[in-house]
Coordinates of C-alpha atoms and ligand atoms in Angstrom, one line a residue:
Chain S
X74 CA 10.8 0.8 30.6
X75 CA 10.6 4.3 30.2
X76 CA 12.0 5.5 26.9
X77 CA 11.6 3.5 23.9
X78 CA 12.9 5.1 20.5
X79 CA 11.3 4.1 17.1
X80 CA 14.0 4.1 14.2
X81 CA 12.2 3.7 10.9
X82 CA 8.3 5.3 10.9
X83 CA 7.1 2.8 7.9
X84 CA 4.8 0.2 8.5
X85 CA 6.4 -1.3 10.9
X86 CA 7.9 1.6 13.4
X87 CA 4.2 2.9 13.4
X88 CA 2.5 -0.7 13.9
X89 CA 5.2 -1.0 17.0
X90 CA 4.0 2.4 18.3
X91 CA 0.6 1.8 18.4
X92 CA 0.9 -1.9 19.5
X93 CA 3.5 0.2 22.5
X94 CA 0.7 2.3 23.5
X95 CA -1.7 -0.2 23.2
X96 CA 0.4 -2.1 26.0
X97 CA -0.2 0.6 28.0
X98 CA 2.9 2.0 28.0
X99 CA 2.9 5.5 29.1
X100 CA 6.9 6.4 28.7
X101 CA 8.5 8.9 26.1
X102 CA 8.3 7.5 22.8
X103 CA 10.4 8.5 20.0
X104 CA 9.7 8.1 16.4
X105 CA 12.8 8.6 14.2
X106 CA 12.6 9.1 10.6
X107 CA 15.1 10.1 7.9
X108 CA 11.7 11.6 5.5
X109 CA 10.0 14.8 6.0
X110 CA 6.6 13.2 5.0
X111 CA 4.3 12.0 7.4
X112 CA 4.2 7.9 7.8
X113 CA 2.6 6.7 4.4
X114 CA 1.8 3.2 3.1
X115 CA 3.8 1.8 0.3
X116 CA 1.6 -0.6 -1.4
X117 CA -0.6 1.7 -2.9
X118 CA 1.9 4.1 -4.7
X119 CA 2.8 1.8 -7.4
X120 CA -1.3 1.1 -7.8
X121 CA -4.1 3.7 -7.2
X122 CA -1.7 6.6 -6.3
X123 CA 0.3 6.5 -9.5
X124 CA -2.9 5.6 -11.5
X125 CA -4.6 8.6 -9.9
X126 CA -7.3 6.3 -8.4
X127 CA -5.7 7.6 -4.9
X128 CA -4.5 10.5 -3.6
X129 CA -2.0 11.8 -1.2
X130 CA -4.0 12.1 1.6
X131 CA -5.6 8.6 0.5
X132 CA -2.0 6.8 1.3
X133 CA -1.4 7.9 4.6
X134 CA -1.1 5.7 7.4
X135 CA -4.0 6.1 10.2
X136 CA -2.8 6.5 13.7
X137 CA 0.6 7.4 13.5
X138 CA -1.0 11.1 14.5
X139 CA -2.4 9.4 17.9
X140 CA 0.8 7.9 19.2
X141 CA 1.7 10.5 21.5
X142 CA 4.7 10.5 20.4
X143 CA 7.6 12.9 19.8
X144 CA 8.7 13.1 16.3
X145 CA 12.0 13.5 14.4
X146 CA 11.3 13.9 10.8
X147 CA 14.1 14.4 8.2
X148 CA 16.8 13.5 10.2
X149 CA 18.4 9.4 10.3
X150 CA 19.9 7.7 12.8
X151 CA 23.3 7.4 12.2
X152 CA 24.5 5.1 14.9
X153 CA 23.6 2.9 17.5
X154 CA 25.5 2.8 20.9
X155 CA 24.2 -0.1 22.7
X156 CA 26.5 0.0 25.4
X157 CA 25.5 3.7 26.5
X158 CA 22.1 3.2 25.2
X159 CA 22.2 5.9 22.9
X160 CA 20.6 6.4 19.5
X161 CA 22.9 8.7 17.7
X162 CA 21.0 11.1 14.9
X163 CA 22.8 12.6 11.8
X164 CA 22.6 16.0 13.7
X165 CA 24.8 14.8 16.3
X166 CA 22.1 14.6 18.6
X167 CA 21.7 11.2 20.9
X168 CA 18.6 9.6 22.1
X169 CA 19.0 7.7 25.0
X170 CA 17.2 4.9 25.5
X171 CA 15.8 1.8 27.9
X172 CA 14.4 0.2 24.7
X173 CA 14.8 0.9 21.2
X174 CA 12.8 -0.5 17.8
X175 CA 14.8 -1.2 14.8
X176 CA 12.3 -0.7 11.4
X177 CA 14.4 1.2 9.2
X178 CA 13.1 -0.7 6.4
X179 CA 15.1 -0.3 2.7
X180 CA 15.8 1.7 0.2
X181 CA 15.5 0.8 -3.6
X182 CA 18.3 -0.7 -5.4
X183 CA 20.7 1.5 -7.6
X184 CA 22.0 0.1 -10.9
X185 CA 25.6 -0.9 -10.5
X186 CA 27.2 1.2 -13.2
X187 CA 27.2 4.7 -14.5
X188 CA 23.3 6.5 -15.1
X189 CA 22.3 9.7 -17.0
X190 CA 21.6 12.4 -14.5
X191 CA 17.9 13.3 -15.4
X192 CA 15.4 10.5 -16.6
X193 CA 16.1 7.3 -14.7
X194 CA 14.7 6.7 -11.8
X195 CA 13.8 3.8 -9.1
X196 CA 10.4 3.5 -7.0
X197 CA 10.3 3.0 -3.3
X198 CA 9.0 6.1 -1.5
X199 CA 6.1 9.1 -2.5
X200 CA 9.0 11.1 -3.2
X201 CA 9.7 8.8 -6.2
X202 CA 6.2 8.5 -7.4
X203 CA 5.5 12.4 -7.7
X204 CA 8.5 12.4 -9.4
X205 CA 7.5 9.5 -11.8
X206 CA 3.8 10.8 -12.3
X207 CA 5.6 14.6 -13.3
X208 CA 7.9 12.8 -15.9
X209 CA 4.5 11.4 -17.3
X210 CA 2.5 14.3 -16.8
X211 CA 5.3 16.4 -18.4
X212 CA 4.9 14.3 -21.8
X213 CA 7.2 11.5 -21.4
X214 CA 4.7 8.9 -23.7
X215 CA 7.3 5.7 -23.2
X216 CA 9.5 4.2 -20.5
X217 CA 11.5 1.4 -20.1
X218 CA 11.4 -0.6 -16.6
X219 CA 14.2 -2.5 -16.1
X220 CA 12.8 -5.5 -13.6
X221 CA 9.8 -7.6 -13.8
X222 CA 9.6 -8.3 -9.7
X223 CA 5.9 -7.1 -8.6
X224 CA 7.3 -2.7 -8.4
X225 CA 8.2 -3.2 -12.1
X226 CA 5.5 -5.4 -13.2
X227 CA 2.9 -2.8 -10.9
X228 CA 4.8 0.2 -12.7
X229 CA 4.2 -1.7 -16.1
X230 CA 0.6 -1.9 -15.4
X231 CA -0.4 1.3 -14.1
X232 CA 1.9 3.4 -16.7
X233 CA 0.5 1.4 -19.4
X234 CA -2.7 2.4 -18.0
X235 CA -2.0 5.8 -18.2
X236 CA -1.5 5.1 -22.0
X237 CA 2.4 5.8 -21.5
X238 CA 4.2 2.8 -24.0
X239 CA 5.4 0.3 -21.5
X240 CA 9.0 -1.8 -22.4
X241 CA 9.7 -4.1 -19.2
X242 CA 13.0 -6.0 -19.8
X243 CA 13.9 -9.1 -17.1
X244 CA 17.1 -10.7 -17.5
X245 CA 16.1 -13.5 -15.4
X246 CA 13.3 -14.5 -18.2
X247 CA 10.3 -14.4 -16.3
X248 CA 7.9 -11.5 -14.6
X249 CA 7.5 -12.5 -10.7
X250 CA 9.4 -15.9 -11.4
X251 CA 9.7 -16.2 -7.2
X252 CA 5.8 -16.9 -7.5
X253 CA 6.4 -19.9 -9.8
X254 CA 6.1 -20.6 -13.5
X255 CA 2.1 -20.8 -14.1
X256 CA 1.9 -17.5 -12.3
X257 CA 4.5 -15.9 -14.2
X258 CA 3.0 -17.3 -17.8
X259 CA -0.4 -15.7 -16.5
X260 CA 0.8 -12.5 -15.5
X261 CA 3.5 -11.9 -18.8
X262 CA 0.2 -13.2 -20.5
X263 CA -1.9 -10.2 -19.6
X264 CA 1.2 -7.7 -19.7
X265 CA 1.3 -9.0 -23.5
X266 CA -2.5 -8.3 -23.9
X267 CA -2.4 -4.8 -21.9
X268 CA 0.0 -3.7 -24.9
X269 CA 3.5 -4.5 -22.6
X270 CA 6.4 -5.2 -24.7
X271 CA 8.5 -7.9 -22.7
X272 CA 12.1 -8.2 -23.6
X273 CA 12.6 -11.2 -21.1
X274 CA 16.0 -13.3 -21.0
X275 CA 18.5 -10.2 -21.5
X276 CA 19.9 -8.0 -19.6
X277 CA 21.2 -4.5 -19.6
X278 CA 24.1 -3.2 -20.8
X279 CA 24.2 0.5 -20.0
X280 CA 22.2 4.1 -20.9
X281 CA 22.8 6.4 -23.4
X282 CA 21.8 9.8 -22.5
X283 CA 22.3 13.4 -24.5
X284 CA 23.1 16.4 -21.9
X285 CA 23.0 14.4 -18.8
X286 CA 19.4 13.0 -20.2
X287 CA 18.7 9.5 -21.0
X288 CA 17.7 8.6 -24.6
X289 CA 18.0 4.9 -24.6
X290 CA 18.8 1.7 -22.7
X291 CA 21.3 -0.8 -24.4
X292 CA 20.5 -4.4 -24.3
X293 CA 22.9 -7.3 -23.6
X294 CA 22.1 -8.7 -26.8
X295 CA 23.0 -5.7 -28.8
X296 CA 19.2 -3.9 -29.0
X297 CA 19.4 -0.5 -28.5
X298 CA 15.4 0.8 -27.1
X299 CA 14.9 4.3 -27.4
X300 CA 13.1 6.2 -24.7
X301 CA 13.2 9.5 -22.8
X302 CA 12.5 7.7 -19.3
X303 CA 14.0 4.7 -17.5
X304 CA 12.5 3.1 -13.9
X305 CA 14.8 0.7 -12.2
X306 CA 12.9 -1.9 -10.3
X307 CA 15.7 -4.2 -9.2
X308 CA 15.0 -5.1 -6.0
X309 CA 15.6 -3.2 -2.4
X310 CA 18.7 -3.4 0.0
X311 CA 18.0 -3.0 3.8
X312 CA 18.6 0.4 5.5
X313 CA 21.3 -0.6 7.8
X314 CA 24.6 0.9 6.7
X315 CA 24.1 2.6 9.8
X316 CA 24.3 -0.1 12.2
X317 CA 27.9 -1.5 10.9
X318 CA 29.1 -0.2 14.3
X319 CA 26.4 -1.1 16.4
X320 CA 28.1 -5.3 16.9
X321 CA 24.8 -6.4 15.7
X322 CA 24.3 -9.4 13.5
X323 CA 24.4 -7.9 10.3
X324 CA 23.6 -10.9 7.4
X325 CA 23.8 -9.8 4.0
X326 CA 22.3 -6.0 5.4
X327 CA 19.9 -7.7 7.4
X328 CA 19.0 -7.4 11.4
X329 CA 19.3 -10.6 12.0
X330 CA 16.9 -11.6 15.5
X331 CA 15.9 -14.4 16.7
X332 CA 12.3 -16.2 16.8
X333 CA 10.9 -13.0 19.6
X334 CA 12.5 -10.7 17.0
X335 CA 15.2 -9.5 19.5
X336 CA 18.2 -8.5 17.6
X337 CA 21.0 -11.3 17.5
X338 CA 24.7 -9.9 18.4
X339 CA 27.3 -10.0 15.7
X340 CA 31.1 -11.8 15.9
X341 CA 29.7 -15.5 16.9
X342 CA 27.8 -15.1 20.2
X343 CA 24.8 -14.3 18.2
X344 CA 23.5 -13.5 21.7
X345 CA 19.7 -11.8 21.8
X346 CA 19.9 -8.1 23.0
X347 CA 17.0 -7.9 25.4
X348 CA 16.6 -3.8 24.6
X349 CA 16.9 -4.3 20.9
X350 CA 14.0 -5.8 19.0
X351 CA 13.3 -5.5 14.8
X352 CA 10.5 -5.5 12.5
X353 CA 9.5 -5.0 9.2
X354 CA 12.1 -5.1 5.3
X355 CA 15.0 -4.8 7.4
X356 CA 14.8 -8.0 9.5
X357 CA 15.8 -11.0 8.8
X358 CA 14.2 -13.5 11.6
X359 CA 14.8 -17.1 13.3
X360 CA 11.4 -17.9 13.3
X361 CA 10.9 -17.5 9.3
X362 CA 12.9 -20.4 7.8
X363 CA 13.2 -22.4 4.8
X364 CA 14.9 -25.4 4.8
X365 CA 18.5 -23.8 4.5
X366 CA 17.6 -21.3 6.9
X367 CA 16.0 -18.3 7.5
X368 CA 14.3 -16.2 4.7
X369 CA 13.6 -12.1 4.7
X370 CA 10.5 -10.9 4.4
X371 CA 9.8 -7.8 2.2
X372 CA 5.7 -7.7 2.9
X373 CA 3.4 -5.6 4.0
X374 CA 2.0 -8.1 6.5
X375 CA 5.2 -9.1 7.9
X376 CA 6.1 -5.5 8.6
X377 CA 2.6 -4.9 10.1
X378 CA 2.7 -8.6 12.6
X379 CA 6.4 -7.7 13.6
X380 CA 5.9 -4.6 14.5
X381 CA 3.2 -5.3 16.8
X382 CA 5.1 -8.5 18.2
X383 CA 8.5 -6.6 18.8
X384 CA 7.2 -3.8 20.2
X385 CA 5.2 -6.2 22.7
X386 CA 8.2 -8.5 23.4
X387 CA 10.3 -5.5 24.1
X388 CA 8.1 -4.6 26.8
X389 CA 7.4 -8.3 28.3
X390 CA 11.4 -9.3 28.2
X391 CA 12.6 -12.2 26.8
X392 CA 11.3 -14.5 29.1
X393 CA 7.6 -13.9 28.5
X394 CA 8.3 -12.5 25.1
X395 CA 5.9 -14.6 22.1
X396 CA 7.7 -16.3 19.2
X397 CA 6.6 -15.0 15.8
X398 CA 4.2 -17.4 14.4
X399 CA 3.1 -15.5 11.2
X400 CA 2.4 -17.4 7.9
X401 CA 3.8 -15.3 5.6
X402 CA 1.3 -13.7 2.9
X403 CA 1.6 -11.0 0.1
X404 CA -0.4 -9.8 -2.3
X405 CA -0.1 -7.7 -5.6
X406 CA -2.5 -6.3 -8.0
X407 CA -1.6 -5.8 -12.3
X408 CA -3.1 -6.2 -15.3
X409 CA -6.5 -6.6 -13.8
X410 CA -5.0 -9.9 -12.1
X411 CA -5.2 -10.1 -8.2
X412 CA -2.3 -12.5 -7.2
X413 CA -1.4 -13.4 -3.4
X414 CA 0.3 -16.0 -1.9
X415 CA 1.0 -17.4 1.4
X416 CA 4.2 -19.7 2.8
X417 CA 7.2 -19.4 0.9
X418 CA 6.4 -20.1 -2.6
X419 CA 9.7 -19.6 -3.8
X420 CA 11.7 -21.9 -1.5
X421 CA 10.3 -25.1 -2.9
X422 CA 11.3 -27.5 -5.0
X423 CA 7.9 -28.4 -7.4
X424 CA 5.1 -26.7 -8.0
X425 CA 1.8 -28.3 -9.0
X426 CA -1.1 -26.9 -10.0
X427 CA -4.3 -27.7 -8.0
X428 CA -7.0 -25.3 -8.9
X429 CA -8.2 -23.0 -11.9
X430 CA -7.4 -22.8 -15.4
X431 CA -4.3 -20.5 -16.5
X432 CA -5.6 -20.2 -20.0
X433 CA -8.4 -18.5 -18.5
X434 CA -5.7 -16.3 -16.3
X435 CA -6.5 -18.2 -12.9
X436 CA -4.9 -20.1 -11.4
X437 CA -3.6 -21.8 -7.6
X438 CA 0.0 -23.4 -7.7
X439 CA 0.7 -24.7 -4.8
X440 CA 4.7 -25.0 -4.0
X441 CA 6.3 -28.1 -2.2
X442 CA 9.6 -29.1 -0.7
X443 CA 10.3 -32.8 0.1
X444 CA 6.9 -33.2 -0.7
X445 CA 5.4 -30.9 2.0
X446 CA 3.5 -27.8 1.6
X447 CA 5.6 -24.5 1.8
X448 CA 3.6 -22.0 0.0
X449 CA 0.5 -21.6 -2.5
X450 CA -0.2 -18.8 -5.4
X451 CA -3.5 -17.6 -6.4
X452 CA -4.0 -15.9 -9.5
X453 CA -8.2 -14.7 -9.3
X454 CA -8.5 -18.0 -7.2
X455 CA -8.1 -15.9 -3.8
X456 CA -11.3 -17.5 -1.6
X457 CA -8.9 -21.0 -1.7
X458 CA -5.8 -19.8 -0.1
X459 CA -6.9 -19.6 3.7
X460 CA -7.2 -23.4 3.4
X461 CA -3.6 -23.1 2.4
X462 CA -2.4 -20.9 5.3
X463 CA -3.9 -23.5 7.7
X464 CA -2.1 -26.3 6.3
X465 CA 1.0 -24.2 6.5
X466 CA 0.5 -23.4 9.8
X467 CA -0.2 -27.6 10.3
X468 CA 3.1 -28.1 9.0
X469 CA 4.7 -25.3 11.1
X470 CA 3.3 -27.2 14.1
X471 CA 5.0 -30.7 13.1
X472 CA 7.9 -29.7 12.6
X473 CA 8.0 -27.3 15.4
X474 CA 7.0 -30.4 17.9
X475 CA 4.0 -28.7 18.9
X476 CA 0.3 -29.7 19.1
X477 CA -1.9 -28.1 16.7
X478 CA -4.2 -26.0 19.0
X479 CA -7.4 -26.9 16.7
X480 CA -7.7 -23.4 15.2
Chain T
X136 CA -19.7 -7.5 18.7
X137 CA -20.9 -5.8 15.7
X138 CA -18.0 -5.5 13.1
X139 CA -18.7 -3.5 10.0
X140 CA -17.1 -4.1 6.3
X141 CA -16.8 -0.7 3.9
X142 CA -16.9 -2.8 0.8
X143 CA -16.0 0.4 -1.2
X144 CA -12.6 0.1 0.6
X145 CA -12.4 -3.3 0.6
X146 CA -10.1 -4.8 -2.2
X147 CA -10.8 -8.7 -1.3
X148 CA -7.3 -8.7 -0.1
X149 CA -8.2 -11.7 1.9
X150 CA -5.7 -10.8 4.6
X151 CA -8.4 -10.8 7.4
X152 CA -9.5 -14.3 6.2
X153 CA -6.5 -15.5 6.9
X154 CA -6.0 -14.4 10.2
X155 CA -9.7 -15.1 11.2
X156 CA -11.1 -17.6 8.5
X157 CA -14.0 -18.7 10.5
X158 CA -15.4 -15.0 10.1
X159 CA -14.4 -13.8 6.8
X160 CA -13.9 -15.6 3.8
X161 CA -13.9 -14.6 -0.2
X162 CA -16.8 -16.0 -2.1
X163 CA -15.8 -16.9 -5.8
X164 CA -15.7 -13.3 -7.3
X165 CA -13.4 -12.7 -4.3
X166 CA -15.6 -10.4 -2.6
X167 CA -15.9 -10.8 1.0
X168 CA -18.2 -12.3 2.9
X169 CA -18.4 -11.7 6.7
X170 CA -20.7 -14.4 9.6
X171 CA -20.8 -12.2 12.3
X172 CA -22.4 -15.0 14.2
X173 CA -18.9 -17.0 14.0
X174 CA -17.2 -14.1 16.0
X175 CA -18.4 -14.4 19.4
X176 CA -15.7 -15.4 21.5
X177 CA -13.0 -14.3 19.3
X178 CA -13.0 -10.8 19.6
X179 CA -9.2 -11.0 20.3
X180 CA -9.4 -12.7 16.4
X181 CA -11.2 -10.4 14.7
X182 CA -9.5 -7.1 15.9
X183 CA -6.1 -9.0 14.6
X184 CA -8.2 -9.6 11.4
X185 CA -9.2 -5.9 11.6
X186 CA -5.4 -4.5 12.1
X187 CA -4.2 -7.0 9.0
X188 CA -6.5 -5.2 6.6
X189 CA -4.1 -2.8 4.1
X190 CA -6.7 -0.5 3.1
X191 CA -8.7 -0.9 6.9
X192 CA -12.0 -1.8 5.6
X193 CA -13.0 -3.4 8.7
X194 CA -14.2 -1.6 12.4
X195 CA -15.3 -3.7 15.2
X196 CA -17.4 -2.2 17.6
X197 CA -17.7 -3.8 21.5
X198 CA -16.3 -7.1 22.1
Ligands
FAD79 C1 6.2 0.5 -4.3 C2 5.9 -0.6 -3.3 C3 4.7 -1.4 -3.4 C4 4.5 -2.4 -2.5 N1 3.4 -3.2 -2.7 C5 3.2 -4.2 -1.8 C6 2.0 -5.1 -2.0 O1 1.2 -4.9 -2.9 N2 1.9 -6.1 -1.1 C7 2.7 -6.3 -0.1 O2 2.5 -7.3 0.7 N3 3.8 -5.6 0.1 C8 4.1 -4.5 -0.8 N4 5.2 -3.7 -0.6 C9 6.1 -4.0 0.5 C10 5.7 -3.3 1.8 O3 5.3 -2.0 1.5 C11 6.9 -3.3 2.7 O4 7.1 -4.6 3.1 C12 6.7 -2.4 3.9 O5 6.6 -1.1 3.6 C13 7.9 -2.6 4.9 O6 7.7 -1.7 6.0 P1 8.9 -1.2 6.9 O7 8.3 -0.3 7.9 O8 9.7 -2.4 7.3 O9 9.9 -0.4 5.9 P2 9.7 1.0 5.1 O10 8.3 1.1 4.6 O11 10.8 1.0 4.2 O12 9.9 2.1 6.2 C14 11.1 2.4 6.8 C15 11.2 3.8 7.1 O13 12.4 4.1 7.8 C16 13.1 5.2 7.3 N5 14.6 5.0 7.6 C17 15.5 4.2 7.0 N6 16.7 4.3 7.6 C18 16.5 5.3 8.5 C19 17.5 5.8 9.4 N7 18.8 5.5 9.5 N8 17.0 6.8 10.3 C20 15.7 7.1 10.3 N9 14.8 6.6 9.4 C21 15.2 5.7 8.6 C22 12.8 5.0 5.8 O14 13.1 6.2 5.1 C23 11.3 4.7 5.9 O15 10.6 5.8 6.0 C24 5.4 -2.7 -1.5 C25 6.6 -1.9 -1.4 C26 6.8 -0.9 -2.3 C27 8.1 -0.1 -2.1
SF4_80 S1 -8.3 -7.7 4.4 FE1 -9.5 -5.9 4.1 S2 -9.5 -5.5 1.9 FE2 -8.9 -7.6 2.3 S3 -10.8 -8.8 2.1 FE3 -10.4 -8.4 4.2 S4 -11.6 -6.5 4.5 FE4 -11.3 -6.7 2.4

């Protein structure tokens, strides 16, 4: 292999570039990104960076500068040819390639309906966040977040840090409700106490804005909340518009691969390209299932372990390419609470409560499916959960057919 | 192997203890506590537990 193109250079295209050269692979590489900025790590922009406990330079990912690699910044992929072996970019240039890393990652969600030009905004990227912190800096003293998933309820805390009046509406009813409904009690608990107003079971209507500027969000229910700034925190969709021509397996906008994290062919053959591997927000793999199939990640370790394993499958072949064997684990900070789980917390079917006291705002839930383990929540009760990924990883091997190994 | 924790980096993330619990674990405050003496022979381990760190708070020096 003696070109290998990187699409995507978040987490996971840089993880696969290091784990490339760290392979000992001396080709061309190619790192592909549609932003100007140089690679940067997301989990922190909601937090310190936004709380001014970070800084820029803080938030940038080490080692991306040491790849050796050549770099296309501020320009996307717009296709991918896989019969040529060609990466086409939005410039009209083409990449050729022998191997090629999908990590293109996702972009936020945009509300459905019509939004005032100036004042609403959604949080993936720096971009955003500079643009968030100047609304604040620039006097905005109140904002309503529209989303309690962990960017809205990380926005909630670290604005209402900033002393900016926080409003955090949830149709669904609950703040993080995929982590279960202790967590969530615990976590709208300290939102209440840090001075959040939740507005939990409705929905929103629509914006009212004056000159192209929003001045209020209209509830479902009739409430009209007045405010001169609006953040949008409903989830991400997976950057792969670009890839409708590619005949990859495309799953609700995910690269569907299979358990080596090859990329599965579309129209019913579902056939592995050997060239093609993916990693990161974007996929959507075999090896990562619930019981009614597979689950997407959208973590920070899954991008990281992916993008080491594709890029080292990509180089071995399928034959001696590794199955993906990460137990999936996240972790989020607000309100002073730090909250991680491992497994798949939301894909079970009873939670019970095994550890800490939720009054006291700790707390492990531990999540089951036919009465076996499939995922664990800590709130402040972090130094139990690695006993929890080892009796995931148990369960993985049963059911798997495999021997545990003993580690 | 001598592996090195900055604890002002480190957020007690846990990620490393859950790629190499035998050498890192959280106490009950969630800080982390590192036994050294655990890692020999798993240097493979602990670099994977090194490389899962968010904010890289660990560096392992010879194997
Ligand atoms: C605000 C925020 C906070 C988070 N906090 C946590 C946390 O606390 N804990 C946790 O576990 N996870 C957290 N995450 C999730 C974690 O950051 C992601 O899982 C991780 O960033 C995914 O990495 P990725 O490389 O797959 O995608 P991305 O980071 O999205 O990177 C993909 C890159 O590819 C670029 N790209 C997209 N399409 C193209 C194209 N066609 N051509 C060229 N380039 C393209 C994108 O612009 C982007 O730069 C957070 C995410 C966000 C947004
Ligand atoms: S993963 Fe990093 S931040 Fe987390 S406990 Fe380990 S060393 Fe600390």
């Amino acid at each position: 292999m003696r070109e290998v193109v990187v699409v995507g250079a978040g987490l996971a295209g840089v993880r696969a570039g290091e784990s490339l050269r760290a392979q000992g692979f001396a080709g061309r590489l190619t790192v592909v990104s549609d932003e100007r900025e140089l690679p940067y790590d997301r989990p922190p922009l909601t937090k310190q960076l936004l709380s001014g406990t970070m800084t820029e330079a803080d938030v940038r990912l080490a080692g991306a500068e040491d790849l050796g690699a050549r770099w296309v910044r501020g320009t996307a992929a717009v296709g991918l040819d896989r019969e040529r072996r060609r990466v086409r970019l939005a410039d009209g240039a083409e990449l050729p390639y022998d191997g090629v890393v999908l990590a293109p990652g996702a972009k936020a969600r945009a509300w459905s309906g019509a939004v005032p030009r100036a004042g609403v905004l959604t949080v993936r990227g720096l971009d955003d966040v500079r643009r968030l912190r100047a609304e604040v800096d620039g006097g905005a003293r109140e904002v309503v977040i529209v989303g309690a998933g962990f960017v809205g309820v990380e926005l909630a805390s670290s604005l209402s840090g900033l002393g900016v009046r926080v409003t955090l509406v949830e149709p669904f009813g609950r703040p993080l409700r995929a982590l279960g409904g202790t967590v969530s009690g615990v976590v709208a608990e300290a939102a209440g106490r840090a001075g959040v107003v939740l507005r939990l079971g409705t929905g929103v209507r629509g914006f009212r804005d004056d000159g192209g500027r929003v001045v209020a969000v209209e509830l479902v229910d009739g409430s009209v909340l007045p405010t001169p700034l609006v953040v949008v925190a409903i989830g991400m969709v997976p950057a792969t518009d670009w890839l409708a021509e590619s005949g990859l397996a495309l799953p609700s906008g995910r690269i569907h691969c299979d358990e080596r994290l090859f990329a599965r062919s579309g129209g019913g053959s579902g056939a592995p390209d050997p060239r093609v591997v993916v990693a990161g927000d974007a996929a959507c793999c075999d090896a990562v299932r619930a019981a009614d199939g597979p689950v997407a990640l959208e973590h920070w370790s899954n991008a990281a372990a992916q993008g080491e394993l594709a890029a080292r499958n990509l180089l071995a072949g399928p034959a001696a390419a590794e199955p993906y064997d990460h137990v999936p684990s996240f972790w989020t900070t607000a309100f002073g609470l730090r909250i991680k789980s491992v497994g798949l917390p939301g894909t079970g079917d009873r939670t019970v409560a095994e550890a800490g006291d939720p009054a006291g705002g700790a707390v492990l839930e531990a999540h089951y499916r036919d009465g076996r383990l499939v995922g664990a929540v800590s709130v402040e009760q972090g130094r139990l959960l690695s006993a929890y990924a080892r009796r995931l990883r148990g369960e993985r091997m049963i059911a798997s057919g495999t021997e545990p190994s003993g580690t | 192997m001598k592996i090195t924790v900055d604890h002002g980096l480190c957020d007690g993330l846990g990620q490393c203890a859950l790629v190499a619990p035998e050498v890192f674990a959280l106490d009950d405050e969630e800080r982390l506590v590192v036994a050294p003496e655990a890692a020999r022979g798993s240097a493979g381990k602990v670099a994977a537990a090194a490389r899962a760190c968010p904010v890289r708070a660990i560096s392992v020096e010879g194997s």
